[in-house]
CSV table of C-alpha atoms in Angstrom, one decimal:
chain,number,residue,atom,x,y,z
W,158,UNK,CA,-57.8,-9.8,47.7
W,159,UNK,CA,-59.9,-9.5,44.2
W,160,UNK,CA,-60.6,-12.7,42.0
W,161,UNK,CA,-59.1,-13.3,39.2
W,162,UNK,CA,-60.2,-16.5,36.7
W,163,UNK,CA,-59.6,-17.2,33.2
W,164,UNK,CA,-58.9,-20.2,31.2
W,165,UNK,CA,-57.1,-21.4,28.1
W,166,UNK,CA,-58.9,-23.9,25.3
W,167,UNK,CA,-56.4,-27.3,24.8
W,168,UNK,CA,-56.7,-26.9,20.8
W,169,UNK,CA,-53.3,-27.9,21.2
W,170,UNK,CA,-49.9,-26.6,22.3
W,171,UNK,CA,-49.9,-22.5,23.4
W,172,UNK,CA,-48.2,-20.3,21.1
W,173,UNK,CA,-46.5,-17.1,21.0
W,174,UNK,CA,-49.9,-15.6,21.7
W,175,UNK,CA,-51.6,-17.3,23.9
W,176,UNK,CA,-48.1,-17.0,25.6
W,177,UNK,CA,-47.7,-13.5,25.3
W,178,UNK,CA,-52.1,-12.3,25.4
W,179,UNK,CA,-52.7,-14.7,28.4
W,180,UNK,CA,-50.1,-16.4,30.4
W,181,UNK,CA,-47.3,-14.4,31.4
W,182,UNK,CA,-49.7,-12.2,32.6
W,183,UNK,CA,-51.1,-15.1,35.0
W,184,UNK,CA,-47.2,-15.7,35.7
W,185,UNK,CA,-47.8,-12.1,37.4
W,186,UNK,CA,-51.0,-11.6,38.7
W,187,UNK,CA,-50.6,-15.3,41.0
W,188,UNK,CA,-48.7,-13.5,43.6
W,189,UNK,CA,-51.1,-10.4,43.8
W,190,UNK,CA,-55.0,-11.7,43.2
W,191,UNK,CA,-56.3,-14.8,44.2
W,192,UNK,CA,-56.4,-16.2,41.0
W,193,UNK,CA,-58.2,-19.5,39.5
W,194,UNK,CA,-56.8,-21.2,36.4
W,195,UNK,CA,-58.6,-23.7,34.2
W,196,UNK,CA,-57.8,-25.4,31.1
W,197,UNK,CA,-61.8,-25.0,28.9
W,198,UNK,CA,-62.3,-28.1,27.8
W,199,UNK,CA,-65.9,-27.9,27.4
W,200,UNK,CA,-65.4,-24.6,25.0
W,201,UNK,CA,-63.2,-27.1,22.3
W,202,UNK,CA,-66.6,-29.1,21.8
W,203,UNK,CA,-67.8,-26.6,19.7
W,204,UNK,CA,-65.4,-27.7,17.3
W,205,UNK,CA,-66.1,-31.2,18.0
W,206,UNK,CA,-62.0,-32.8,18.7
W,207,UNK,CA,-61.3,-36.0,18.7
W,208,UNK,CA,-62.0,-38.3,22.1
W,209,UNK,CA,-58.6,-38.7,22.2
W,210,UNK,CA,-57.8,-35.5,22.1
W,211,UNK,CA,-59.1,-34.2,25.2
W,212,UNK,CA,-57.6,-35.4,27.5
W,213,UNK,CA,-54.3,-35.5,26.1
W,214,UNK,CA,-54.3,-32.1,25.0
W,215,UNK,CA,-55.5,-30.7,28.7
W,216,UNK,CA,-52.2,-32.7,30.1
W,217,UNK,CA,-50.3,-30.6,27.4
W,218,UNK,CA,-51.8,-27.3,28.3
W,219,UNK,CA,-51.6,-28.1,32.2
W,220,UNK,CA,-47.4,-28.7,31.6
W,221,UNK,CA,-47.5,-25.7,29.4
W,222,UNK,CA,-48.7,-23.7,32.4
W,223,UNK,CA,-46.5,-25.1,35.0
W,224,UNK,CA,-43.4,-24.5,32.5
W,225,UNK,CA,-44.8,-20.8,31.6
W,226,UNK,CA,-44.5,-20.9,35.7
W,227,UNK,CA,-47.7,-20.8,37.2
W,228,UNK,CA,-47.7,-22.5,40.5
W,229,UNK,CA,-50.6,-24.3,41.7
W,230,UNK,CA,-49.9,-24.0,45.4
W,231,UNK,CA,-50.7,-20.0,44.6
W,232,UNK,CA,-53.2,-20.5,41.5
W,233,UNK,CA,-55.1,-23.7,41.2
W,234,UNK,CA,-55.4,-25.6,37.7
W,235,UNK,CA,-58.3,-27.2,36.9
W,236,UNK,CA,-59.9,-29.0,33.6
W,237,UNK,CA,-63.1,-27.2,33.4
W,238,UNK,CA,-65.5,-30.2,32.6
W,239,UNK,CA,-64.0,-31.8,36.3
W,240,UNK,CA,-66.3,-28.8,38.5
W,241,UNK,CA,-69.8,-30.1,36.9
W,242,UNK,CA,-71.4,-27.2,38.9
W,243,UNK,CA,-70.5,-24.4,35.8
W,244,UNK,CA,-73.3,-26.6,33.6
W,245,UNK,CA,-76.4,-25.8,36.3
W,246,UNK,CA,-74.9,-21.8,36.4
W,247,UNK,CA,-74.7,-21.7,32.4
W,248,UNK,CA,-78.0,-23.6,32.2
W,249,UNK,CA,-79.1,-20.5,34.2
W,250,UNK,CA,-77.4,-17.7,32.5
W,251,UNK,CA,-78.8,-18.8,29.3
W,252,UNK,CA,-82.6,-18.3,30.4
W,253,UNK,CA,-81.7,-14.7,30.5
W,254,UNK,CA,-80.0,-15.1,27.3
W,255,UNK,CA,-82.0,-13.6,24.5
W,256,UNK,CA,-81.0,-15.1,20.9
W,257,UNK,CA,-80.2,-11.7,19.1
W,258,UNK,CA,-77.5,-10.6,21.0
W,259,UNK,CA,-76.3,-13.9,21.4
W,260,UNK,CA,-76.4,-14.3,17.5
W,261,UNK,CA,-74.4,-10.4,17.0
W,262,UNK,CA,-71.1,-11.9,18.7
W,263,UNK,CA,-68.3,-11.1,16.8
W,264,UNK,CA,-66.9,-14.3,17.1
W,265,UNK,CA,-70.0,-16.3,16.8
W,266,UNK,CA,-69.6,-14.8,13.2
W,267,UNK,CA,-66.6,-15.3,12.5
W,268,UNK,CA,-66.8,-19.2,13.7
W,269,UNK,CA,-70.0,-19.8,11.6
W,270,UNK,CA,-68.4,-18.2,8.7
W,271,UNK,CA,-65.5,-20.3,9.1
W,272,UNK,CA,-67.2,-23.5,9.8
W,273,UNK,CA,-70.7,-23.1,8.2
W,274,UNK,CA,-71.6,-27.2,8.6
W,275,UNK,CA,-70.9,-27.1,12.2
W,276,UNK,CA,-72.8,-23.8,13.5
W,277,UNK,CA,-73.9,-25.7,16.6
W,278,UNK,CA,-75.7,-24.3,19.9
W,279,UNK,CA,-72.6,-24.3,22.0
W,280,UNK,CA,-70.9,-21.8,19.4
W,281,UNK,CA,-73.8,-19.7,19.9
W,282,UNK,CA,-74.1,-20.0,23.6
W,283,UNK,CA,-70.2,-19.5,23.9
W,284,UNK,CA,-70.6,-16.6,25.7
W,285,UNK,CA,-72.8,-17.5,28.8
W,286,UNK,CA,-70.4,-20.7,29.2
W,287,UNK,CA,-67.6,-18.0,29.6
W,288,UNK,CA,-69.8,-16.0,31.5
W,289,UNK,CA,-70.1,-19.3,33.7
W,290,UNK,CA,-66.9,-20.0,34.0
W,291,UNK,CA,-66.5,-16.5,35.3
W,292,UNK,CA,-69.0,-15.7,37.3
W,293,UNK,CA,-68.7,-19.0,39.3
W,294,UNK,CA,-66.5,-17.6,41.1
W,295,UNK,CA,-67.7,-14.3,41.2
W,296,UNK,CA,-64.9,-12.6,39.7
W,297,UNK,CA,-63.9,-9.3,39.5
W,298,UNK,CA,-60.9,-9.3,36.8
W,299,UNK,CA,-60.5,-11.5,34.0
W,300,UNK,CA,-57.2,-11.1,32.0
W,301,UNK,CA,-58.3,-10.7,28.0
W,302,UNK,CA,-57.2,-11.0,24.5
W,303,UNK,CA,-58.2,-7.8,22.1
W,304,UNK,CA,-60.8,-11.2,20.6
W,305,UNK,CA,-62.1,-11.6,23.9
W,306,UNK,CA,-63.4,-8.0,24.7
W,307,UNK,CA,-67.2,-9.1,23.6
W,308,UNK,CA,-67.6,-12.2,25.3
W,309,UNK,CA,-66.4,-10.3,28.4
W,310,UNK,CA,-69.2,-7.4,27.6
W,311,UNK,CA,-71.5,-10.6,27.8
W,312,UNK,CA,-70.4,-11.7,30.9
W,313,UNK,CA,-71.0,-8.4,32.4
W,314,UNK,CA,-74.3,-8.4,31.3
W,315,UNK,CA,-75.3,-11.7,32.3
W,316,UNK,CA,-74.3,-10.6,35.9
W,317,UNK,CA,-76.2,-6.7,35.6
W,318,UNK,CA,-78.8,-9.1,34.1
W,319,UNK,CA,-79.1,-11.4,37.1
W,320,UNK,CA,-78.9,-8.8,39.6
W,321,UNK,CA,-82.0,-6.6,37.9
W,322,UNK,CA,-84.1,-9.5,37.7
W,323,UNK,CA,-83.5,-10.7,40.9
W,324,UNK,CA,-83.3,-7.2,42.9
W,325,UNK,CA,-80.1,-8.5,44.3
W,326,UNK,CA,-76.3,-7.2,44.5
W,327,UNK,CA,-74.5,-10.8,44.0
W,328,UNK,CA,-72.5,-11.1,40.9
W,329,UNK,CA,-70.0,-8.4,40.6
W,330,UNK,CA,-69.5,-7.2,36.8
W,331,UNK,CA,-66.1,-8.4,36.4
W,332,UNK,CA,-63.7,-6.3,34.1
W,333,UNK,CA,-61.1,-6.7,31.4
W,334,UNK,CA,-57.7,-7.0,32.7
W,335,UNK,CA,-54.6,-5.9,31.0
W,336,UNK,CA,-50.8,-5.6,32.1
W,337,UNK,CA,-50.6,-2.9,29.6
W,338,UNK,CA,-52.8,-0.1,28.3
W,339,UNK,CA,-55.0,-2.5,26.1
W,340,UNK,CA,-55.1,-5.3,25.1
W,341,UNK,CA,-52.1,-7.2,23.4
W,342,UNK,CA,-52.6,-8.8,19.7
W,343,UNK,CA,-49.2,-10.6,18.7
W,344,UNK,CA,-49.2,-10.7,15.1
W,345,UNK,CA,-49.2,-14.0,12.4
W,346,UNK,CA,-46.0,-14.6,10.5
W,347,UNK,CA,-48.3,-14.6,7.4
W,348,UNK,CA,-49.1,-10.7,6.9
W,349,UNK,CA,-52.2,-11.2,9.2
W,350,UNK,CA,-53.4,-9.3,12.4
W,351,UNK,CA,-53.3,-11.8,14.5
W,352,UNK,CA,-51.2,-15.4,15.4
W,353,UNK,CA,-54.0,-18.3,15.7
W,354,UNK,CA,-53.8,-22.2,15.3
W,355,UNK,CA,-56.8,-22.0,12.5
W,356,UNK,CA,-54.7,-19.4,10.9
W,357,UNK,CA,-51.9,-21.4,10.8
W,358,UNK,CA,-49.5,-18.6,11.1
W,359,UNK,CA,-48.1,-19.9,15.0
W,360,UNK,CA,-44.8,-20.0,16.7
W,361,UNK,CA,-45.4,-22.9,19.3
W,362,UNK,CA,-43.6,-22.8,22.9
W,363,UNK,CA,-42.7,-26.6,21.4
W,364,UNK,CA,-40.9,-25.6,18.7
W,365,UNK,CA,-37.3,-26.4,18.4
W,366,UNK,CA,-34.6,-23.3,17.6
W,367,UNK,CA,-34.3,-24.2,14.0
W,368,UNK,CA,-38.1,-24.4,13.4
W,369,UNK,CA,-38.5,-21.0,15.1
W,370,UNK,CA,-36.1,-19.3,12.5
W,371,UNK,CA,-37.3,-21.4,9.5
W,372,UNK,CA,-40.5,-19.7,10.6
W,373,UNK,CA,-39.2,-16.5,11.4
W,374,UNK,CA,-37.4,-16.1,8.0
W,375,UNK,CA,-40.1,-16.9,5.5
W,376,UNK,CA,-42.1,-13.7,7.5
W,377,UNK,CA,-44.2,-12.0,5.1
W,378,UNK,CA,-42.8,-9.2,3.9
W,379,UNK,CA,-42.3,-5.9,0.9
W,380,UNK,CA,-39.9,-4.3,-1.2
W,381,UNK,CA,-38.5,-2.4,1.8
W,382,UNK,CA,-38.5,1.2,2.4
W,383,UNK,CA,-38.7,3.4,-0.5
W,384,UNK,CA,-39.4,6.8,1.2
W,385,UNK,CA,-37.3,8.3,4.6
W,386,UNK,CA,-39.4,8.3,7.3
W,387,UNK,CA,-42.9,6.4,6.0
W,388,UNK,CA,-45.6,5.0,7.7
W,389,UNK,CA,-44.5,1.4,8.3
W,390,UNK,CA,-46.9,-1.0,6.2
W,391,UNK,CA,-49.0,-3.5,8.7
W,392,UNK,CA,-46.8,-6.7,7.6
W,393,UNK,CA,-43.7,-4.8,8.7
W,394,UNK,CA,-45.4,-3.2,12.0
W,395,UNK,CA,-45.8,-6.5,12.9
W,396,UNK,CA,-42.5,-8.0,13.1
W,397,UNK,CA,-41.6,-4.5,15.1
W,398,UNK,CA,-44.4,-5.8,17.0
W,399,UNK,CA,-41.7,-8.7,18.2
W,400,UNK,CA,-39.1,-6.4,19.0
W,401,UNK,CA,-41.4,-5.0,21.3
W,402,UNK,CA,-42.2,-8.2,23.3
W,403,UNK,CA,-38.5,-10.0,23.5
W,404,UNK,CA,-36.4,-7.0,23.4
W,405,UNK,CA,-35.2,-3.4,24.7
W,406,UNK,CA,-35.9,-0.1,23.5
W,407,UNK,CA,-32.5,-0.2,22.1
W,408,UNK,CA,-32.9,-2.9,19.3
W,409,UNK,CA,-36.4,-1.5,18.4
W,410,UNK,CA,-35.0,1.7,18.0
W,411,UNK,CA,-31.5,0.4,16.0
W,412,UNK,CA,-34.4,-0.8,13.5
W,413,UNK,CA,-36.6,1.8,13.5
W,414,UNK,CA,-33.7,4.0,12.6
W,415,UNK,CA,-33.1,2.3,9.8
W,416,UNK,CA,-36.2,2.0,8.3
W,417,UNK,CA,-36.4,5.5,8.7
W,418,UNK,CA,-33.5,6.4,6.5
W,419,UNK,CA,-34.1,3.5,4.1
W,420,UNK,CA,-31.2,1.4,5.1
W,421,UNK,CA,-33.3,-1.8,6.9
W,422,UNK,CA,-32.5,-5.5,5.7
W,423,UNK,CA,-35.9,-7.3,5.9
W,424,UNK,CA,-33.1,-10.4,6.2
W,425,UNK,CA,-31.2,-8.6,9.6
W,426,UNK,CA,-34.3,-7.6,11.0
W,427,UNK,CA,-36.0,-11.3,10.9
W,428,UNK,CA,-32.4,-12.7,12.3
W,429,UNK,CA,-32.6,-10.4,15.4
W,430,UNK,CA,-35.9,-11.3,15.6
W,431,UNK,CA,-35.2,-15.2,15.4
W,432,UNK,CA,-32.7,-15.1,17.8
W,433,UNK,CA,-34.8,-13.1,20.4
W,434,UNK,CA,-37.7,-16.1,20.2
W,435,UNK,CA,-35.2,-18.3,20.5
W,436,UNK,CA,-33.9,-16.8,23.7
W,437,UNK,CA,-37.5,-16.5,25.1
W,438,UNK,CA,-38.7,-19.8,24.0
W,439,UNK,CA,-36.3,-22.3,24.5
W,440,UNK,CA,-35.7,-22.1,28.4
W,441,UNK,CA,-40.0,-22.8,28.5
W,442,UNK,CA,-39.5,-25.4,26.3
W,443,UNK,CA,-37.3,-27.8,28.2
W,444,UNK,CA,-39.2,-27.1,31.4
W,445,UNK,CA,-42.3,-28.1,29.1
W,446,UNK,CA,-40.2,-31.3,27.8
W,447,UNK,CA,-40.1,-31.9,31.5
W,448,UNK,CA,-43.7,-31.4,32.7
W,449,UNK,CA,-44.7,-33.4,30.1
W,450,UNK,CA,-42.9,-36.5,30.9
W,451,UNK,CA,-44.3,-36.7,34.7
W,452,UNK,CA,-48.6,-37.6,33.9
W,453,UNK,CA,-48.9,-38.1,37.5
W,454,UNK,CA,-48.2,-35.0,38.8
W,455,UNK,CA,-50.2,-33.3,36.4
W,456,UNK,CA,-53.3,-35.0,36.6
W,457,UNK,CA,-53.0,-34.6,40.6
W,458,UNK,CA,-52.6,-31.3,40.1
W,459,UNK,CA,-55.6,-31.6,37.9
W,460,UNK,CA,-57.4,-32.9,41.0
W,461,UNK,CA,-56.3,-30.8,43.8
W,462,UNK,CA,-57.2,-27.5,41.4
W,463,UNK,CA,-60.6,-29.3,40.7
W,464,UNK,CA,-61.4,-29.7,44.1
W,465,UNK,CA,-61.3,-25.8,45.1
W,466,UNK,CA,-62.7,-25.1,42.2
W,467,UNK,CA,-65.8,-27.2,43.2
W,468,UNK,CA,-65.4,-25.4,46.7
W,469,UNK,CA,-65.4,-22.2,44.8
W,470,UNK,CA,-68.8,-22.7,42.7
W,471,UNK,CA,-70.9,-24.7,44.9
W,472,UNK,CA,-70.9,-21.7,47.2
W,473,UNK,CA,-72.2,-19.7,44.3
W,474,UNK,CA,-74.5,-21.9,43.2
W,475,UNK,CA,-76.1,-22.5,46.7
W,476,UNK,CA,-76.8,-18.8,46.4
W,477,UNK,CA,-77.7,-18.9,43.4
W,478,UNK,CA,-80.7,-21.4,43.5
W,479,UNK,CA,-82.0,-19.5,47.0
W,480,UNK,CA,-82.1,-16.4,44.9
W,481,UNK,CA,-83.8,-17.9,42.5
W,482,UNK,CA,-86.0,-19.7,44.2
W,483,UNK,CA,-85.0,-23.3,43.9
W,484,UNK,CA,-85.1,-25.6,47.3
């Protein structure tokens, strides 16, 4: 059965996106790969959180998970900084790690643009901790956002990398996994490509019905339609976008009709809409409500994922070192 790994940052609660991009796909692929889980706490230092923070934002992410409904007795859980054997494998990775291509990462440029007094080593060396966290594990599918496609190109070079240098066949390359054809972006609220915390523009598996359609409704949006049959504007593709992750052919074709000839209500599309998130978000929710309440069980969950993780990556590394050659 092929591995599958791949991990969440606790910048706080999942969204739409991170629901949508990552999880329900790991909802899926638990009962067909053997899959690994992990909550990437040691990735969120690069934006330096609060102490406080941490930990209680890795409990939040771990019942987000379990109410998304992974299962740990089928995918294990772990916090990334509990399997202390992915710092000796990234300390390793990044001796083959040459500055320049580290320093062309798309989002190593984006970050530093956004955060120019805190461009700090562990945003550059983001990749190879992924590739870490990956290759650990030895991997051969890794379930992606459309942001993620370049650090994964990294991670398969750090592996083609090892092997050439080496003269060995040990790390697979491990690929890009998608449900669908390609990658899925789900769209900000704001206009923008894409939802993200930093954008600001997020529908949170927390958020109660009436927050949902507060958010839902104030949608950017135009003047509507003005020509039968036009090329939908991005802003409007993207709240199509939502008819195409909660609903049926049906609804997305009622509206699509209707933009079509000119007759579409900006105000009875974003209703639907609402009432579709609603439907999709607040079954997750109480389960989260739930989770939440119950820090025992999720931090020995926490444990029990750690400890075959550790399992998992001390094997590599043993092989690791021999090839190598460390005693």
């Amino acid at each position: 059965m092929e591995k599958v790994v791949s991990g969440i940052r606790p910048t706080g609660n999942l969204h739409l996106g991170n629901y949508f991009g990552a999880v329900k796909s790991f909802v899926k692929m638990q009962d067909e790969y053997n899959c690994m889980f992990f909550i990437a706490d040691w990735h969120s230092l690069t934006t330096h959180p609060k102490p406080e923070d941490i930990q209680n934002s890795c409990r939040t992410i771990m019942a987000e998970y379990l109410a998304c409904g992974i299962d740990p007795n089928k995918a294990p859980i772990y916090v990334q900084s509990d399997v202390k054997e992915t710092l000796e494998l990234y300390l390793f990775l990044n001796m083959n790690a040459y500055l320049g291509e580290l320093e062309r990462v798309t989002t190593f440029k984006e970050k530093a643009r956004k955060q120019p007094d805190n461009v700090n080593a562990g945003l550059l060396t983001y990749p190879t901790l992924m590739a870490a966290d990956i290759l650990q594990h030895r991997a051969q599918k890794v379930p992606v956002g459309k942001d993620q496609e370049q650090n994964m190109e990294m991670a398969r070079r750090c592996a083609r990398r090892f092997n050439n240098i080496y003269g060995v066949e040990f790390f697979p390359e491990p690929q890009n996994f998608y449900f669908a054809d390609k990658a899925l972006k789900v769209p900000g609220l704001d206009g923008s490509g894409k939802m993200g915390k930093s954008e600001g523009n997020c529908i949170y598996l927390r958020d109660e019905d009436k927050v949902i359609t507060k958010k839902v409704m104030k949608a950017v949006t135009d003047m509507g339609p003005q020509t039968p049959n036009s090329q939908r504007p991005e802003i409007i593709e993207n709240l199509f976008a939502f008819l195409q992750l909660c609903d049926d052919q049906e609804a997305y074709d009622f509206f699509d009709e209707q933009w079509n000839n000119c007759t579409l209500r900006y105000g009875d599309l974003k209703k639907h809409i609402a009432a579709d998130l609603v439907k999709t978000i607040a079954p997750i929710r109480e389960k989260i409500l739930a989770f939440s309440g119950d820090t025992q069980l999720l931090d020995k969950i926490a444990r029990e994922g750690a400890d075959r993780a550790r399992e998992s990556a001390a094997a590599t590394l043993q092989e690791v070192r021999k090839i190598i050659g460390f005693r």
